[in-house]
Amino acid sequence: MEKVLTRNFGLENSHRLETYLKNKGYQAARKALTKMTGPQVIDEIKKSNLRGLGGAGFPTGMKWGFIPQANPKPKYLVVNGDEGEPGTFKDKYIFEKDPHALLEGIIITCYAIASHKAYVYVRGEYVKSMQTLQAAIDEANSSGYLGKGIMGTTFDLDVVVHPGAGAYICGEETALLESLEGKKGFPRLKPPFPAVVGLFGCPTVINNVETLSCVGPIIANGGEWFAKLGSPKNGGNRLFCVSGHVNKPGVYELPNGITLRAIIYEHAGGIPNGRKLKAVIPGGISAPVLTADEIDVKMDFDSLKAIGSMAGSGGIIVMDDTTDMVWAAMVAARFFAHESCGQCSPCREGSGWVYNNLKKLYQGGARPHDLANLPGIIGNIGGNTICAFGDAVTMSVGSYVSKFREEFENKIKERVCRI
Ligand SMILES: Cc1cc2nc3c(=O)[nH]c(=O)nc-3n(C[C@H](O)[C@H](O)[C@H](O)COP(=O)(O)O)c2cc1C
Ligand code: SF4
């Protein structure tokens, strides 16, 4: 299989400009800046079927096309490297192993949307990522790949690294904008969408690190080439982060549309100690959990949506048959209750109720009405909040209760104390 995102990962000093240039680095940016117009670049990205790999899977070319070029305000590109979704650790590899591939994607994107300033918002704990990226930016600035008159053209671009503020919600695109502006990371009501009113009130594109790292290869090889690598309407390969009960956890570059079974059993080495698979989260903790008999699903945005889950950020968390699903639901709920920003009552109050209720069930103190009330509390969060975090609580935690109902009922019957 042709490697796209990880093509340079195994090279010695893969993070250095010298290595990148020896391996066709910055040729795609040169092609875009010297032989293509901004709209032509956007058309090529549309043809590629590249979808946003930060979680929502929105078509990237379409998003860039929303930037109103007639608007006289500056345009910004904001790169989302907050990577807060539990089970997700792919952007870190891009920052540390191939930062120039990201920078090349940033240059092409900014050229396409006529932006001269990009901010890269990096998860605060990723100190090495920030240092490696900053060193790559410094190399690019001093060699004419960033700064004034990039590669002898008239195009200028400044790239700034910004450390994340340490909250999961700062990965939500509008909370991230607030945080970048120096405010508390509270999501904004949409509309207006960031393409029209974004950073500092200006038109802004927000894309994930991995999404932008696909842009160079698309411009180099053509949108159709990328589209063919994946499944219909889900172009290319993506990075799957596999963790939990597998023999070989790690980051795997594989085509969109590969089955979940193949990822777990062929690439990640199957379940340790001869145990059986019980459940899998296919796209980060916000994605509804799948049972063992759902793993023939194709891993792309549309196929996972069709079975009621989501491809999300590509974080696959595998659970074997020793896993207590009430415990797993409680851990997910604890995360949501802790990370809710508190702006909306259904999310602020509801996520706490859900967690307390599940804790009671797990610890052995619950009565039948506690379980009976749970779906109602969970269901009243999603659809009633400012941002998609509330939907994630409902969809994710709700899936444990509906798919593993018997285990929840048994907790009430057993009444074993687990405090
Ligand atoms: C609660 C929440 C947390 C999010 N965290 C991240 C994150 O850490 N990284 C990311 O790229 N996108 C994250 N997103 C998705 C972003 O809001 C946005 O859709 C994405 O950055 C757009 O880029 P893309 O189109 O390239 O995926 C999050 C969304 C929500 C609702
Ligand atoms: S849904 Fe939750 S996280 Fe999102 S804005 Fe409302 S309270 Fe904050």
Short mmCIF file of C-alpha atoms and ligand atoms in Angstrom, two decimals:
data_model
loop_
_atom_site.label_atom_id
_atom_site.label_comp_id
_atom_site.label_asym_id
_atom_site.label_seq_id
_atom_site.Cartn_x
_atom_site.Cartn_y
_atom_site.Cartn_z
CA MET A 1 0.00 0.00 0.00
CA GLU A 2 1.24 3.46 -0.94
CA LYS A 3 2.19 5.50 2.13
CA VAL A 4 1.14 9.12 1.97
CA LEU A 5 1.09 10.60 5.47
CA THR A 6 3.87 8.44 6.89
CA ARG A 7 6.04 8.37 3.74
CA ASN A 8 8.94 10.10 5.49
CA PHE A 9 8.46 8.78 9.05
CA GLY A 10 11.17 6.10 8.79
CA LEU A 11 13.87 8.38 7.37
CA GLU A 12 16.79 9.48 9.51
CA ASN A 13 16.25 13.09 10.64
CA SER A 14 12.83 13.04 9.00
CA HIS A 15 11.95 16.31 10.76
CA ARG A 16 14.76 18.29 9.13
CA LEU A 17 14.36 20.50 6.05
CA GLU A 18 17.36 18.89 4.35
CA THR A 19 15.74 15.43 4.52
CA TYR A 20 12.40 16.79 3.36
CA LEU A 21 13.95 18.53 0.35
CA LYS A 22 15.81 15.36 -0.68
CA ASN A 23 12.44 13.59 -0.82
CA LYS A 24 10.54 15.92 -3.16
CA GLY A 25 9.75 18.33 -0.33
CA TYR A 26 8.09 21.67 -1.16
CA GLN A 27 7.68 20.73 -4.86
CA ALA A 28 3.90 20.67 -4.47
CA ALA A 29 3.92 24.14 -2.87
CA ARG A 30 6.11 25.42 -5.71
CA LYS A 31 3.68 23.91 -8.23
CA ALA A 32 0.68 25.54 -6.53
CA LEU A 33 2.31 28.96 -6.15
CA THR A 34 3.79 29.13 -9.66
CA LYS A 35 1.40 27.14 -11.87
CA MET A 36 -2.02 27.26 -10.21
CA THR A 37 -4.55 29.85 -9.09
CA GLY A 38 -6.19 29.69 -5.66
CA PRO A 39 -9.53 28.47 -7.13
CA GLN A 40 -7.68 25.75 -9.09
CA VAL A 41 -6.10 24.50 -5.87
CA ILE A 42 -9.53 24.42 -4.20
CA ASP A 43 -10.97 22.47 -7.16
CA GLU A 44 -8.21 19.86 -6.88
CA ILE A 45 -8.91 19.42 -3.15
CA LYS A 46 -12.62 19.05 -3.92
CA LYS A 47 -11.80 16.33 -6.48
CA SER A 48 -9.69 14.47 -3.91
CA ASN A 49 -12.65 13.89 -1.56
CA LEU A 50 -10.43 14.90 1.34
CA ARG A 51 -12.56 15.06 4.51
CA GLY A 52 -11.66 16.78 7.77
CA LEU A 53 -9.71 14.35 9.93
CA GLY A 54 -10.17 16.27 13.19
CA GLY A 55 -13.48 14.52 13.79
CA ALA A 56 -16.39 15.90 11.81
CA GLY A 57 -15.36 14.70 8.34
CA PHE A 58 -16.47 17.90 6.61
CA PRO A 59 -15.31 18.09 2.93
CA THR A 60 -12.14 20.20 3.01
CA GLY A 61 -12.34 21.77 -0.45
CA MET A 62 -15.91 22.88 0.21
CA LYS A 63 -14.84 24.48 3.51
CA TRP A 64 -12.10 26.49 1.80
CA GLY A 65 -14.60 27.59 -0.85
CA PHE A 66 -16.74 29.29 1.85
CA ILE A 67 -14.09 31.98 2.48
CA PRO A 68 -15.58 35.19 1.05
CA GLN A 69 -12.79 36.53 -1.15
CA ALA A 70 -14.58 39.87 -1.65
CA ASN A 71 -14.36 40.52 2.10
CA PRO A 72 -11.56 43.11 2.56
CA LYS A 73 -10.56 41.80 6.02
CA PRO A 74 -7.47 39.61 6.44
CA LYS A 75 -8.06 35.87 6.11
CA TYR A 76 -6.59 33.37 8.55
CA LEU A 77 -5.75 29.69 8.60
CA VAL A 78 -5.95 28.09 12.05
CA VAL A 79 -4.42 24.65 12.40
CA ASN A 80 -6.05 22.48 15.02
CA GLY A 81 -3.38 20.45 16.80
CA ASP A 82 -5.10 20.38 20.17
CA GLU A 83 -5.50 16.59 19.91
CA GLY A 84 -7.53 16.22 23.10
CA GLU A 85 -9.81 13.36 22.06
CA PRO A 86 -9.00 10.33 24.25
CA GLY A 87 -7.60 7.52 22.12
CA THR A 88 -6.07 9.93 19.57
CA PHE A 89 -2.32 10.46 19.20
CA LYS A 90 -1.62 10.91 15.48
CA ASP A 91 -1.04 14.66 15.10
CA LYS A 92 1.85 14.31 17.57
CA TYR A 93 3.58 11.96 15.12
CA ILE A 94 3.16 14.44 12.27
CA PHE A 95 4.51 17.32 14.37
CA GLU A 96 7.54 15.33 15.47
CA LYS A 97 8.29 13.17 12.43
CA ASP A 98 7.29 15.29 9.44
CA PRO A 99 6.62 18.92 10.40
CA HIS A 100 7.60 20.16 6.92
CA ALA A 101 4.78 18.11 5.34
CA LEU A 102 2.38 20.03 7.58
CA LEU A 103 4.05 23.35 6.70
CA GLU A 104 3.81 22.55 2.99
CA GLY A 105 0.07 21.86 3.43
CA ILE A 106 -0.25 25.15 5.32
CA ILE A 107 1.48 27.12 2.53
CA ILE A 108 -0.77 25.63 -0.17
CA THR A 109 -3.93 26.15 1.90
CA CYS A 110 -3.08 29.77 2.70
CA TYR A 111 -2.33 30.42 -0.96
CA ALA A 112 -5.69 28.88 -1.93
CA ILE A 113 -7.69 31.05 0.48
CA ALA A 114 -5.45 34.15 0.12
CA SER A 115 -4.28 34.15 3.72
CA HIS A 116 -0.93 35.47 4.87
CA LYS A 117 -1.03 34.33 8.47
CA ALA A 118 -1.48 30.87 9.95
CA TYR A 119 -1.68 29.91 13.62
CA VAL A 120 -0.90 26.37 14.73
CA TYR A 121 -2.62 25.61 18.04
CA VAL A 122 -0.69 22.73 19.62
CA ARG A 123 -1.85 20.69 22.62
CA GLY A 124 -0.14 22.30 25.64
CA GLU A 125 1.38 19.02 26.84
CA TYR A 126 3.08 18.42 23.48
CA VAL A 127 6.26 20.29 24.36
CA LYS A 128 8.47 18.29 21.99
CA SER A 129 5.94 18.76 19.18
CA MET A 130 6.02 22.53 19.65
CA GLN A 131 9.82 22.60 19.71
CA THR A 132 10.13 20.42 16.59
CA LEU A 133 7.54 22.45 14.72
CA GLN A 134 9.14 25.77 15.72
CA ALA A 135 12.56 24.50 14.57
CA ALA A 136 11.00 23.50 11.21
CA ILE A 137 9.39 26.95 10.88
CA ASP A 138 12.75 28.59 11.63
CA GLU A 139 14.45 26.43 8.96
CA ALA A 140 11.72 27.27 6.44
CA ASN A 141 11.88 31.00 7.23
CA SER A 142 15.64 31.15 6.80
CA SER A 143 15.55 29.15 3.53
CA GLY A 144 12.80 31.09 1.76
CA TYR A 145 10.00 28.55 2.20
CA LEU A 146 8.15 30.83 4.63
CA GLY A 147 8.23 34.57 5.22
CA LYS A 148 8.35 37.24 2.50
CA GLY A 149 8.25 36.23 -1.17
CA ILE A 150 8.09 32.46 -0.67
CA MET A 151 10.22 30.54 -3.20
CA GLY A 152 10.83 33.67 -5.27
CA THR A 153 7.11 34.41 -5.72
CA THR A 154 5.18 37.42 -4.43
CA PHE A 155 3.37 35.31 -1.83
CA ASP A 156 4.10 36.08 1.86
CA LEU A 157 3.24 33.82 4.77
CA ASP A 158 3.90 33.96 8.50
CA VAL A 159 3.29 30.85 10.64
CA VAL A 160 2.92 31.17 14.42
CA VAL A 161 2.92 28.33 16.98
CA HIS A 162 0.51 28.80 19.89
CA PRO A 163 0.43 26.46 22.94
CA GLY A 164 -2.98 25.00 23.81
CA ALA A 165 -4.71 25.99 27.05
CA GLY A 166 -5.06 22.46 28.48
CA ALA A 167 -8.81 21.89 28.14
CA TYR A 168 -10.47 19.32 25.87
CA ILE A 169 -13.05 21.86 24.79
CA CYS A 170 -10.32 24.10 23.33
CA GLY A 171 -10.16 21.56 20.46
CA GLU A 172 -13.69 22.57 19.43
CA GLU A 173 -13.03 25.03 16.63
CA THR A 174 -14.79 28.12 18.01
CA ALA A 175 -13.52 27.55 21.58
CA LEU A 176 -10.07 27.31 20.02
CA LEU A 177 -10.59 30.70 18.35
CA GLU A 178 -11.62 32.24 21.68
CA SER A 179 -8.56 30.72 23.31
CA LEU A 180 -6.28 32.03 20.54
CA GLU A 181 -7.77 35.48 21.11
CA GLY A 182 -6.67 35.22 24.74
CA LYS A 183 -10.11 34.50 26.19
CA LYS A 184 -11.63 31.57 28.07
CA GLY A 185 -12.17 28.58 25.74
CA PHE A 186 -15.95 28.84 25.43
CA PRO A 187 -17.53 27.57 22.16
CA ARG A 188 -19.39 30.21 20.14
CA LEU A 189 -22.91 29.95 18.82
CA LYS A 190 -22.97 29.15 15.09
CA PRO A 191 -23.89 30.82 12.73
CA PRO A 192 -21.95 32.91 12.01
CA PHE A 193 -19.47 30.24 10.96
CA PRO A 194 -15.73 30.86 11.20
CA ALA A 195 -15.43 31.06 7.40
CA VAL A 196 -17.26 34.39 7.67
CA VAL A 197 -16.60 35.57 11.26
CA GLY A 198 -13.64 33.67 12.66
CA LEU A 199 -10.39 34.69 14.33
CA PHE A 200 -10.46 38.37 15.39
CA GLY A 201 -13.77 38.64 13.50
CA CYS A 202 -12.11 37.78 10.17
CA PRO A 203 -12.78 34.97 7.65
CA THR A 204 -10.99 31.86 8.94
CA VAL A 205 -10.43 28.28 7.84
CA ILE A 206 -9.83 25.80 10.66
CA ASN A 207 -8.35 22.44 9.74
CA ASN A 208 -6.81 19.57 11.60
CA VAL A 209 -3.06 18.83 11.36
CA GLU A 210 -3.57 15.51 9.53
CA THR A 211 -6.04 17.03 7.07
CA LEU A 212 -3.50 19.67 6.07
CA SER A 213 -0.71 17.12 5.80
CA CYS A 214 -2.65 15.45 2.97
CA VAL A 215 -2.70 18.66 0.91
CA GLY A 216 0.89 18.52 -0.47
CA PRO A 217 0.55 14.97 -1.87
CA ILE A 218 -2.84 15.86 -3.39
CA ILE A 219 -1.41 18.83 -5.27
CA ALA A 220 1.65 16.80 -6.31
CA ASN A 221 -0.29 13.77 -7.59
CA GLY A 222 -3.76 15.14 -8.37
CA GLY A 223 -7.11 14.98 -6.62
CA GLU A 224 -8.25 11.88 -8.51
CA TRP A 225 -5.19 9.91 -7.39
CA PHE A 226 -6.02 10.68 -3.73
CA ALA A 227 -9.73 9.94 -4.16
CA LYS A 228 -8.91 6.49 -5.56
CA LEU A 229 -6.84 5.54 -2.52
CA GLY A 230 -9.90 5.61 -0.26
CA SER A 231 -13.57 4.70 -0.53
CA PRO A 232 -16.33 6.62 -2.37
CA LYS A 233 -16.59 10.20 -1.02
CA ASN A 234 -13.89 9.43 1.60
CA GLY A 235 -10.62 10.08 -0.20
CA GLY A 236 -7.17 8.88 0.73
CA ASN A 237 -5.55 7.11 3.62
CA ARG A 238 -5.75 8.22 7.20
CA LEU A 239 -3.92 7.58 10.44
CA PHE A 240 -5.70 5.15 12.75
CA CYS A 241 -4.55 5.24 16.39
CA VAL A 242 -5.10 1.80 17.94
CA SER A 243 -4.99 1.37 21.72
CA GLY A 244 -6.44 -0.87 24.43
CA HIS A 245 -6.51 -4.66 24.28
CA VAL A 246 -4.46 -5.36 21.15
CA ASN A 247 -1.06 -6.98 20.72
CA LYS A 248 0.41 -4.14 18.68
CA PRO A 249 -1.01 -0.75 19.68
CA GLY A 250 0.17 2.18 17.57
CA VAL A 251 -0.49 4.54 14.69
CA TYR A 252 -1.31 2.85 11.35
CA GLU A 253 -1.67 4.57 8.00
CA LEU A 254 -4.37 2.68 6.13
CA PRO A 255 -6.93 3.51 3.42
CA ASN A 256 -10.33 4.89 4.30
CA GLY A 257 -12.76 2.00 3.84
CA ILE A 258 -10.59 -0.77 5.33
CA THR A 259 -12.62 -2.90 7.74
CA LEU A 260 -12.31 -2.52 11.49
CA ARG A 261 -11.71 -6.28 11.65
CA ALA A 262 -8.63 -5.96 9.40
CA ILE A 263 -7.24 -3.11 11.51
CA ILE A 264 -7.62 -5.05 14.76
CA TYR A 265 -6.63 -8.53 13.62
CA GLU A 266 -4.27 -8.00 10.66
CA HIS A 267 -2.49 -4.78 11.56
CA ALA A 268 -2.74 -4.45 15.35
CA GLY A 269 -2.02 -8.16 15.94
CA GLY A 270 -5.38 -9.21 17.46
CA ILE A 271 -6.41 -9.50 21.11
CA PRO A 272 -3.75 -10.54 23.67
CA ASN A 273 -3.82 -13.78 25.69
CA GLY A 274 -6.32 -15.50 23.41
CA ARG A 275 -9.17 -13.40 24.80
CA LYS A 276 -12.29 -12.50 22.84
CA LEU A 277 -13.20 -9.07 21.55
CA LYS A 278 -16.10 -7.45 23.41
CA ALA A 279 -16.38 -3.85 22.21
CA VAL A 280 -14.58 -1.19 20.17
CA ILE A 281 -14.75 2.59 20.12
CA PRO A 282 -14.01 3.36 16.45
CA GLY A 283 -13.28 7.12 16.42
CA GLY A 284 -12.23 8.57 19.77
CA ILE A 285 -14.24 8.54 22.98
CA SER A 286 -17.03 10.69 21.48
CA ALA A 287 -17.90 7.90 19.01
CA PRO A 288 -20.63 5.43 19.97
CA VAL A 289 -19.21 2.04 20.94
CA LEU A 290 -19.51 -0.97 18.62
CA THR A 291 -20.07 -4.59 19.65
CA ALA A 292 -17.83 -7.43 18.47
CA ASP A 293 -20.27 -8.41 15.75
CA GLU A 294 -20.16 -4.94 14.15
CA ILE A 295 -16.46 -4.95 13.22
CA ASP A 296 -16.94 -5.78 9.55
CA VAL A 297 -17.90 -2.14 9.09
CA LYS A 298 -15.82 -0.10 6.66
CA MET A 299 -13.79 2.52 8.44
CA ASP A 300 -14.90 5.71 6.75
CA PHE A 301 -17.18 8.61 7.69
CA ASP A 302 -20.25 7.42 5.77
CA SER A 303 -20.12 3.70 6.63
CA LEU A 304 -19.70 4.33 10.37
CA LYS A 305 -22.46 6.93 10.33
CA ALA A 306 -24.75 4.41 8.63
CA ILE A 307 -24.43 2.04 11.61
CA GLY A 308 -24.95 4.81 14.16
CA SER A 309 -21.35 5.51 15.12
CA MET A 310 -18.66 7.82 13.73
CA ALA A 311 -15.16 7.77 12.27
CA GLY A 312 -14.27 10.87 14.31
CA SER A 313 -10.60 11.38 14.98
CA GLY A 314 -9.48 7.85 14.04
CA GLY A 315 -8.88 6.78 17.65
CA ILE A 316 -9.73 3.07 17.96
CA ILE A 317 -10.02 1.79 21.54
CA VAL A 318 -10.30 -2.00 21.77
CA MET A 319 -11.89 -3.80 24.74
CA ASP A 320 -11.68 -7.53 25.39
CA ASP A 321 -14.19 -9.74 27.21
CA THR A 322 -12.76 -8.89 30.64
CA THR A 323 -14.00 -5.29 30.28
CA ASP A 324 -16.83 -4.18 32.55
CA MET A 325 -18.99 -2.03 30.24
CA VAL A 326 -20.60 -0.17 33.15
CA TRP A 327 -17.11 0.81 34.27
CA ALA A 328 -16.21 1.80 30.66
CA ALA A 329 -19.34 3.98 30.42
CA MET A 330 -18.60 5.52 33.82
CA VAL A 331 -15.04 6.42 32.77
CA ALA A 332 -16.33 8.06 29.57
CA ALA A 333 -18.97 9.97 31.57
CA ARG A 334 -16.39 11.09 34.13
CA PHE A 335 -14.31 12.54 31.29
CA PHE A 336 -17.29 14.42 29.85
CA ALA A 337 -18.43 15.72 33.23
CA HIS A 338 -14.92 16.98 33.93
CA GLU A 339 -14.44 18.60 30.50
CA SER A 340 -17.85 20.27 30.03
CA CYS A 341 -17.14 24.01 29.77
CA GLY A 342 -20.34 24.72 31.71
CA GLN A 343 -21.96 27.26 29.38
CA CYS A 344 -25.10 25.18 28.70
CA SER A 345 -27.20 23.78 31.58
CA PRO A 346 -28.11 20.48 29.84
CA CYS A 347 -24.44 19.68 29.32
CA ARG A 348 -23.07 21.13 32.57
CA GLU A 349 -25.72 19.54 34.82
CA GLY A 350 -26.57 16.53 32.66
CA SER A 351 -23.01 15.25 32.25
CA GLY A 352 -22.56 15.39 36.04
CA TRP A 353 -25.85 13.55 36.66
CA VAL A 354 -24.94 10.90 34.14
CA TYR A 355 -21.56 10.37 35.76
CA ASN A 356 -22.99 10.22 39.31
CA ASN A 357 -25.69 7.81 38.18
CA LEU A 358 -23.19 5.50 36.48
CA LYS A 359 -20.86 5.68 39.47
CA LYS A 360 -23.72 4.57 41.69
CA LEU A 361 -24.48 1.70 39.33
CA TYR A 362 -20.85 0.63 39.16
CA GLN A 363 -20.25 0.94 42.89
CA GLY A 364 -23.29 -1.20 43.71
CA GLY A 365 -25.59 1.37 45.33
CA ALA A 366 -28.11 1.82 42.50
CA ARG A 367 -31.84 0.99 42.54
CA PRO A 368 -33.93 0.08 39.42
CA HIS A 369 -35.13 3.68 39.03
CA ASP A 370 -31.52 4.85 38.64
CA LEU A 371 -31.16 2.75 35.50
CA ALA A 372 -34.67 3.65 34.33
CA ASN A 373 -33.85 7.38 34.58
CA LEU A 374 -30.51 7.11 32.79
CA PRO A 375 -31.67 7.14 29.10
CA GLY A 376 -33.83 10.22 29.78
CA ILE A 377 -30.99 12.16 31.39
CA ILE A 378 -28.56 11.14 28.65
CA GLY A 379 -31.06 11.90 25.88
CA ASN A 380 -31.84 15.41 27.11
CA ILE A 381 -28.29 16.68 26.64
CA GLY A 382 -27.68 16.25 22.88
CA GLY A 383 -29.39 18.68 20.53
CA ASN A 384 -29.90 21.21 23.33
CA THR A 385 -26.45 22.74 23.57
CA ILE A 386 -24.18 25.31 21.94
CA CYS A 387 -21.58 22.86 20.67
CA ALA A 388 -21.29 19.23 19.58
CA PHE A 389 -19.84 18.19 22.94
CA GLY A 390 -23.38 17.72 24.24
CA ASP A 391 -24.23 15.43 21.29
CA ALA A 392 -21.07 13.44 22.01
CA VAL A 393 -22.17 12.80 25.62
CA THR A 394 -25.58 11.56 24.47
CA MET A 395 -24.32 9.42 21.61
CA SER A 396 -21.30 7.97 23.31
CA VAL A 397 -22.60 7.17 26.81
CA GLY A 398 -26.05 6.28 25.46
CA SER A 399 -24.52 3.58 23.23
CA TYR A 400 -23.05 1.67 26.21
CA VAL A 401 -26.40 1.62 27.98
CA SER A 402 -28.37 0.51 24.92
CA LYS A 403 -25.89 -2.06 23.58
CA PHE A 404 -24.86 -3.65 26.88
CA ARG A 405 -28.13 -3.20 28.78
CA GLU A 406 -27.90 -6.59 30.47
CA GLU A 407 -24.63 -5.67 32.19
CA PHE A 408 -26.26 -2.53 33.58
CA GLU A 409 -29.25 -4.53 34.84
CA ASN A 410 -26.93 -7.11 36.41
CA LYS A 411 -25.21 -4.41 38.42
CA ILE A 412 -28.52 -3.71 40.16
CA LYS A 413 -29.22 -7.40 40.75
CA GLU A 414 -25.69 -8.21 41.98
CA ARG A 415 -25.43 -5.26 44.40
CA VAL A 416 -21.70 -5.91 44.88
CA CYS A 417 -19.99 -3.03 46.68
CA ARG A 418 -17.10 -1.59 44.60
CA ILE A 419 -16.39 1.62 46.51
C1 LIG B 1 -15.57 18.85 21.94
C2 LIG B 1 -14.80 18.88 20.66
C3 LIG B 1 -13.42 18.70 20.68
C4 LIG B 1 -12.69 18.71 19.48
N1 LIG B 1 -11.34 18.51 19.54
C5 LIG B 1 -10.63 18.53 18.38
C6 LIG B 1 -9.21 18.35 18.41
O1 LIG B 1 -8.59 18.15 19.45
N2 LIG B 1 -8.55 18.39 17.21
C7 LIG B 1 -9.20 18.60 16.01
O2 LIG B 1 -8.56 18.66 14.97
N3 LIG B 1 -10.54 18.77 15.97
C8 LIG B 1 -11.25 18.75 17.11
N4 LIG B 1 -12.61 18.96 17.07
C9 LIG B 1 -13.23 19.24 15.75
C10 LIG B 1 -13.11 20.74 15.43
O3 LIG B 1 -14.20 21.43 16.03
C11 LIG B 1 -13.16 20.99 13.92
O4 LIG B 1 -14.24 20.30 13.36
C12 LIG B 1 -11.89 20.56 13.19
O5 LIG B 1 -10.75 21.13 13.78
C13 LIG B 1 -11.96 20.99 11.74
O6 LIG B 1 -10.87 20.51 11.03
P1 LIG B 1 -11.02 19.37 9.94
O7 LIG B 1 -12.14 19.78 9.02
O8 LIG B 1 -9.71 19.32 9.25
O9 LIG B 1 -11.34 18.12 10.67
C14 LIG B 1 -13.37 18.92 18.26
C15 LIG B 1 -14.75 19.09 18.24
C16 LIG B 1 -15.46 19.06 19.42
C17 LIG B 1 -16.94 19.26 19.38
S1 SF4 B 2 -22.24 21.70 25.00
FE1 SF4 B 2 -21.06 21.55 26.89
S2 SF4 B 2 -18.98 21.93 26.23
FE2 SF4 B 2 -20.30 22.69 24.56
S3 SF4 B 2 -20.66 24.84 25.01
FE3 SF4 B 2 -22.30 23.73 26.02
S4 SF4 B 2 -21.56 23.35 28.12
FE4 SF4 B 2 -19.79 23.91 26.86
#
